[in-house]
Short mmCIF file of C-alpha atoms in Angstrom, two decimals:
data_model
loop_
_atom_site.label_atom_id
_atom_site.label_comp_id
_atom_site.label_asym_id
_atom_site.label_seq_id
_atom_site.Cartn_x
_atom_site.Cartn_y
_atom_site.Cartn_z
CA MET A 1 0.00 0.00 0.00
CA VAL A 2 1.42 3.36 -1.07
CA MET A 3 1.28 6.04 1.63
CA ASP A 4 1.65 9.76 0.90
CA THR A 5 3.11 10.59 4.31
CA LEU A 6 5.35 8.79 6.76
CA ARG A 7 6.39 9.88 10.23
CA VAL A 8 10.05 9.10 10.88
CA ALA A 9 12.25 9.55 13.93
CA ALA A 10 16.01 9.82 14.37
CA VAL A 11 17.53 8.81 17.70
CA GLN A 12 20.56 10.65 19.06
CA LEU A 13 22.66 9.17 21.84
CA CYS A 14 26.15 9.00 23.28
CA SER A 15 27.22 5.36 23.29
CA ARG A 16 30.17 4.29 25.40
CA GLN A 17 31.97 1.09 26.41
CA ASP A 18 29.13 -0.43 28.48
CA ARG A 19 26.97 -2.30 25.97
CA ASN A 20 24.19 -3.01 28.47
CA ARG A 21 23.95 0.67 29.34
CA ASN A 22 23.88 1.60 25.65
CA LEU A 23 21.09 -0.86 24.90
CA VAL A 24 18.96 0.33 27.81
CA LEU A 25 19.30 3.92 26.62
CA ALA A 26 18.60 2.99 23.01
CA GLY A 27 15.51 1.06 24.07
CA GLU A 28 14.17 4.03 26.02
CA LEU A 29 14.65 6.37 23.07
CA LEU A 30 13.10 3.89 20.63
CA ARG A 31 10.02 3.76 22.83
CA GLU A 32 9.89 7.55 22.98
CA ALA A 33 9.97 7.67 19.19
CA ALA A 34 7.12 5.18 18.93
CA ASP A 35 5.11 7.09 21.53
CA ARG A 36 5.48 10.19 19.34
CA GLY A 37 3.87 8.38 16.45
CA ALA A 38 6.93 7.39 14.43
CA GLU A 39 6.30 4.58 11.96
CA LEU A 40 10.00 4.26 11.14
CA VAL A 41 12.79 4.86 13.66
CA ALA A 42 16.52 5.14 12.90
CA LEU A 43 19.41 4.73 15.34
CA PRO A 44 22.96 6.13 14.99
CA GLU A 45 26.12 4.31 13.94
CA ASN A 46 27.75 2.13 16.64
CA PHE A 47 24.72 2.37 18.91
CA THR A 48 25.58 -0.85 20.77
CA TYR A 49 29.19 0.01 21.53
CA LEU A 50 31.58 2.88 20.83
CA ASP A 51 35.23 2.79 21.79
CA ARG A 52 38.49 2.33 19.90
CA GLU A 53 37.88 0.49 16.63
CA GLY A 54 40.12 -2.44 17.54
CA LYS A 55 37.86 -3.41 20.44
CA LYS A 56 34.78 -4.04 18.27
CA VAL A 57 35.79 -7.64 17.60
CA GLY A 58 35.12 -8.35 21.26
CA MET A 59 31.61 -6.90 20.95
CA VAL A 60 30.64 -8.62 17.72
CA GLU A 61 26.93 -9.26 17.15
CA ASN A 62 25.22 -11.96 15.08
CA LEU A 63 21.91 -12.28 13.27
CA ASP A 64 20.51 -14.98 15.54
CA GLY A 65 20.24 -13.68 19.07
CA SER A 66 22.93 -11.23 20.17
CA PRO A 67 21.82 -8.37 22.43
CA GLY A 68 21.83 -5.49 19.95
CA VAL A 69 20.22 -7.42 17.11
CA ALA A 70 17.62 -8.84 19.49
CA LEU A 71 16.70 -5.32 20.62
CA LEU A 72 16.15 -4.19 17.02
CA ARG A 73 14.07 -7.21 16.03
CA GLU A 74 11.94 -7.31 19.16
CA PHE A 75 11.27 -3.60 19.26
CA ALA A 76 10.25 -3.50 15.59
CA ARG A 77 7.81 -6.34 16.17
CA ASP A 78 6.44 -5.14 19.52
CA ALA A 79 5.99 -1.52 18.42
CA ASN A 80 4.84 -2.42 14.88
CA VAL A 81 7.41 -0.11 13.29
CA VAL A 82 10.39 -0.31 10.94
CA VAL A 83 13.75 0.05 12.68
CA VAL A 84 16.85 1.19 10.80
CA GLY A 85 19.44 -0.16 13.20
CA GLY A 86 22.24 2.38 12.90
CA SER A 87 25.16 -0.01 12.77
CA VAL A 88 26.42 -3.03 14.66
CA PRO A 89 29.67 -5.01 14.28
CA LEU A 90 29.24 -8.41 12.60
CA MET A 91 32.07 -10.85 12.01
CA ALA A 92 33.65 -10.39 8.59
CA PRO A 93 34.34 -13.37 6.31
CA ASP A 94 38.06 -13.22 7.11
CA GLY A 95 37.30 -13.98 10.76
CA LYS A 96 39.69 -11.24 11.88
CA ARG A 97 37.80 -8.03 11.21
CA VAL A 98 34.18 -6.96 11.56
CA THR A 99 31.75 -5.33 9.19
CA ASN A 100 30.08 -2.05 10.14
CA THR A 101 26.54 -3.13 9.34
CA CYS A 102 23.16 -1.44 9.22
CA LEU A 103 20.27 -3.88 9.70
CA VAL A 104 16.66 -2.98 8.92
CA PHE A 105 13.84 -4.87 10.62
CA GLY A 106 10.19 -4.70 9.59
CA PRO A 107 7.08 -4.53 11.79
CA ASP A 108 6.88 -8.33 11.79
CA GLY A 109 10.41 -8.62 13.12
CA SER A 110 11.84 -9.88 9.84
CA LEU A 111 15.12 -8.63 8.39
CA LYS A 112 14.27 -6.32 5.49
CA SER A 113 17.75 -5.20 4.45
CA ARG A 114 21.43 -5.31 5.34
CA TYR A 115 24.08 -2.78 4.39
CA ASP A 116 27.79 -3.15 5.13
CA LYS A 117 29.57 0.20 5.15
CA VAL A 118 31.48 0.56 1.88
CA HIS A 119 33.63 3.65 2.44
CA LEU A 120 35.98 3.29 5.39
CA PHE A 121 37.29 6.22 7.43
CA ASP A 122 41.04 6.04 6.80
CA ILE A 123 42.18 9.60 7.45
CA ALA A 124 44.99 11.48 9.20
CA LEU A 125 44.08 15.10 9.87
CA ASP A 126 46.38 15.42 12.88
CA ASP A 127 47.54 13.39 15.89
CA ALA A 128 44.13 13.67 17.52
CA HIS A 129 42.21 12.75 14.36
CA ASN A 130 43.95 9.72 12.92
CA PHE A 131 41.59 6.87 12.05
CA GLN A 132 42.32 3.68 10.10
CA GLU A 133 39.00 1.81 10.04
CA SER A 134 40.24 -0.66 7.43
CA ARG A 135 42.61 -2.22 10.00
CA TYR A 136 39.63 -3.56 11.90
CA ILE A 137 36.64 -3.26 9.56
CA ALA A 138 36.07 -5.10 6.28
CA PRO A 139 34.31 -2.95 3.65
CA GLY A 140 31.02 -3.79 2.02
CA GLN A 141 30.86 -4.25 -1.74
CA ASP A 142 27.51 -2.81 -2.82
CA PHE A 143 24.70 -0.44 -1.93
CA ALA A 144 21.49 -1.59 -0.22
CA MET A 145 17.88 -0.42 -0.32
CA PHE A 146 14.51 -1.47 1.05
CA ASP A 147 10.87 -0.70 0.33
CA TYR A 148 8.23 0.33 2.83
CA ARG A 149 4.65 1.28 2.10
CA GLY A 150 5.35 1.75 -1.58
CA HIS A 151 8.48 3.89 -1.17
CA SER A 152 12.15 3.04 -1.75
CA MET A 153 14.77 3.94 0.82
CA GLY A 154 18.56 3.80 0.66
CA LEU A 155 21.09 2.97 3.34
CA SER A 156 24.47 4.49 4.08
CA ILE A 157 26.73 5.01 7.09
CA CYS A 158 28.68 8.10 8.20
CA TYR A 159 31.75 8.55 5.93
CA ASP A 160 29.65 7.37 2.96
CA VAL A 161 28.06 10.81 2.89
CA ARG A 162 31.22 12.21 1.27
CA PHE A 163 30.65 10.05 -1.82
CA PRO A 164 27.69 11.46 -3.78
CA GLU A 165 27.87 8.74 -6.42
CA LEU A 166 26.54 6.22 -3.88
CA TYR A 167 23.40 8.27 -3.32
CA ARG A 168 22.91 9.05 -7.00
CA LYS A 169 23.02 5.33 -7.82
CA MET A 170 20.29 4.69 -5.27
CA ALA A 171 18.24 7.68 -6.46
CA LEU A 172 18.38 6.36 -10.02
CA ARG A 173 17.02 3.09 -8.64
CA GLY A 174 14.11 4.99 -7.14
CA ALA A 175 15.26 5.89 -3.62
CA GLU A 176 13.22 8.70 -2.07
CA VAL A 177 14.74 8.62 1.42
CA PHE A 178 18.37 8.21 2.48
CA PHE A 179 19.44 7.14 5.95
CA VAL A 180 22.84 8.28 7.22
CA PRO A 181 23.47 6.92 10.74
CA ALA A 182 26.73 8.43 11.88
CA ALA A 183 29.35 9.13 14.52
CA PHE A 184 30.94 12.18 12.91
CA THR A 185 34.00 13.52 14.67
CA MET A 186 33.76 16.91 16.32
CA ARG A 187 36.53 18.28 14.06
CA THR A 188 34.83 17.35 10.77
CA GLY A 189 31.27 17.68 11.97
CA ARG A 190 31.47 21.35 12.84
CA ASP A 191 32.08 22.33 9.23
CA HIS A 192 30.96 19.42 7.06
CA TRP A 193 28.09 17.45 8.63
CA ALA A 194 25.10 19.62 7.77
CA ALA A 195 26.56 20.79 4.46
CA LEU A 196 27.11 17.25 3.16
CA LEU A 197 23.70 16.01 4.26
CA ARG A 198 21.93 18.99 2.72
CA ALA A 199 23.83 18.48 -0.55
CA ARG A 200 22.76 14.83 -0.75
CA ALA A 201 19.14 15.90 -0.23
CA ILE A 202 19.20 18.72 -2.79
CA GLU A 203 21.07 16.97 -5.58
CA ASN A 204 18.83 13.90 -5.43
CA LEU A 205 15.59 15.64 -4.42
CA ALA A 206 15.30 13.16 -1.57
CA TYR A 207 14.63 13.14 2.15
CA VAL A 208 17.70 12.58 4.34
CA VAL A 209 17.39 11.14 7.84
CA ALA A 210 20.66 11.30 9.80
CA PRO A 211 20.68 9.98 13.39
CA ALA A 212 23.99 10.76 15.07
CA GLN A 213 26.19 10.01 18.01
CA TRP A 214 27.02 13.04 20.13
CA GLY A 215 29.34 13.91 23.02
CA ARG A 216 32.45 12.29 24.48
CA HIS A 217 32.71 8.50 24.26
CA ASN A 218 36.18 8.08 25.77
CA VAL A 219 39.24 10.23 26.45
CA ASP A 220 40.17 10.22 22.75
CA ARG A 221 36.88 10.41 20.90
CA GLU A 222 34.09 12.97 20.74
CA SER A 223 31.22 13.07 18.25
CA TYR A 224 29.60 16.16 16.83
CA GLY A 225 25.94 15.12 17.08
CA ARG A 226 23.24 17.45 15.71
CA SER A 227 21.06 14.71 14.19
CA LEU A 228 19.17 16.10 11.21
CA ILE A 229 16.24 15.44 8.91
CA PHE A 230 16.22 17.32 5.59
CA ASP A 231 13.48 17.58 2.99
CA PRO A 232 14.13 17.23 -0.78
CA TRP A 233 14.59 21.00 -1.15
CA GLY A 234 17.32 21.03 1.48
CA GLN A 235 15.17 22.55 4.20
CA THR A 236 15.72 21.42 7.78
CA LEU A 237 12.69 19.56 9.13
CA ALA A 238 14.25 18.68 12.50
CA GLU A 239 17.58 19.09 14.29
CA ALA A 240 18.67 17.64 17.62
CA PRO A 241 20.28 19.69 20.37
CA ASP A 242 23.39 18.46 22.21
CA LEU A 243 21.78 15.75 24.32
CA ASN A 244 20.28 12.27 24.14
CA GLY A 245 16.91 12.43 22.47
CA VAL A 246 14.61 11.94 19.50
CA ILE A 247 13.70 14.17 16.57
CA VAL A 248 10.59 13.52 14.47
CA ALA A 249 9.38 14.68 11.06
CA ASP A 250 6.62 13.85 8.60
CA LEU A 251 7.83 12.95 5.11
CA ASN A 252 5.45 14.05 2.34
CA PHE A 253 5.99 11.94 -0.77
CA SER A 254 3.52 13.85 -2.91
CA TYR A 255 5.66 16.93 -2.33
CA LEU A 256 8.77 14.96 -3.28
CA GLN A 257 7.23 13.72 -6.53
CA ASP A 258 6.04 17.22 -7.41
CA LEU A 259 9.59 18.54 -6.98
CA ARG A 260 11.05 15.75 -9.11
CA GLN A 261 8.62 16.60 -11.90
CA GLN A 262 9.25 20.33 -11.68
CA LEU A 263 13.04 19.94 -11.46
CA PRO A 264 13.80 16.63 -13.24
CA CYS A 265 17.55 16.58 -12.60
CA LEU A 266 17.53 12.81 -12.06
CA LYS A 267 16.37 12.42 -15.66
CA HIS A 268 19.07 14.77 -16.92
CA THR A 269 22.08 12.90 -15.52
CA ARG A 270 24.52 11.77 -18.22
CA PHE A 271 27.46 10.04 -16.58
CA MET A 272 25.95 7.27 -14.49
CA ASN A 273 24.33 3.96 -15.26
CA PRO A 274 21.82 2.92 -12.58
CA GLU A 275 22.77 -0.71 -13.19
CA ASP A 276 26.38 -0.09 -12.15
CA LYS A 277 27.52 -1.24 -8.74
CA THR A 278 29.71 0.67 -6.36
CA THR A 279 33.42 0.26 -6.88
CA PRO A 280 34.73 -2.37 -4.42
CA MET A 281 37.50 -1.43 -2.00
CA ASN A 282 40.46 -3.76 -1.64
#
């Protein structure tokens, strides 16, 4: 059944090294989102555990019954909502690294989609901002989408937002909403977070829902926060303050389709084939 409007929520939290504490907090905020009428709720990247990347192997989840995955599945079923599960670490095929994986569960508790983060955060801005995710995380190889109530939605994670070709590929496949769960660093987030998200919304005439980590996670790592929801014109529908909480917005798909007819930039693109896959990372 095609629905013209959909109420979505983005959860913002500050995950730390205590997984049980993180899951309790995430559960409380998921319930708040459902109480506010959200039909689809999205969590931030690393919602189950956030510490140094090398420690994720010890907190690996699985699809059968691990704590974080169980929370997503059971909440989706009990609240009759779709849950976009930020990201959790799953064991990579090499048995040494993990994948940074976004799992989507439907209202019946079934797994609707899985996305393994493709673009890994290997950067060296300065001594305090030196990250090499590829040492501990195995990259995904393709994009992922899911359908809900007649609308297509695309998945991405954090650093992916710097690669517009990923979003254009999904838009050419029909995506109307992009999810960007993230844990943006304070250094990059101050100047780039909102600008990149707004650009992805404007250039694809799509909604962007970006639930974020915020605050200090350990002595070395602090996230920018400011979870955001943008409309297809680049207007801010909701923005989170610097605290744990939930932001909510109503997505109007008739408005989106009107904009795409009035400004048909997706039909004017010349350098992309929607059948192409993302370029794998070695």
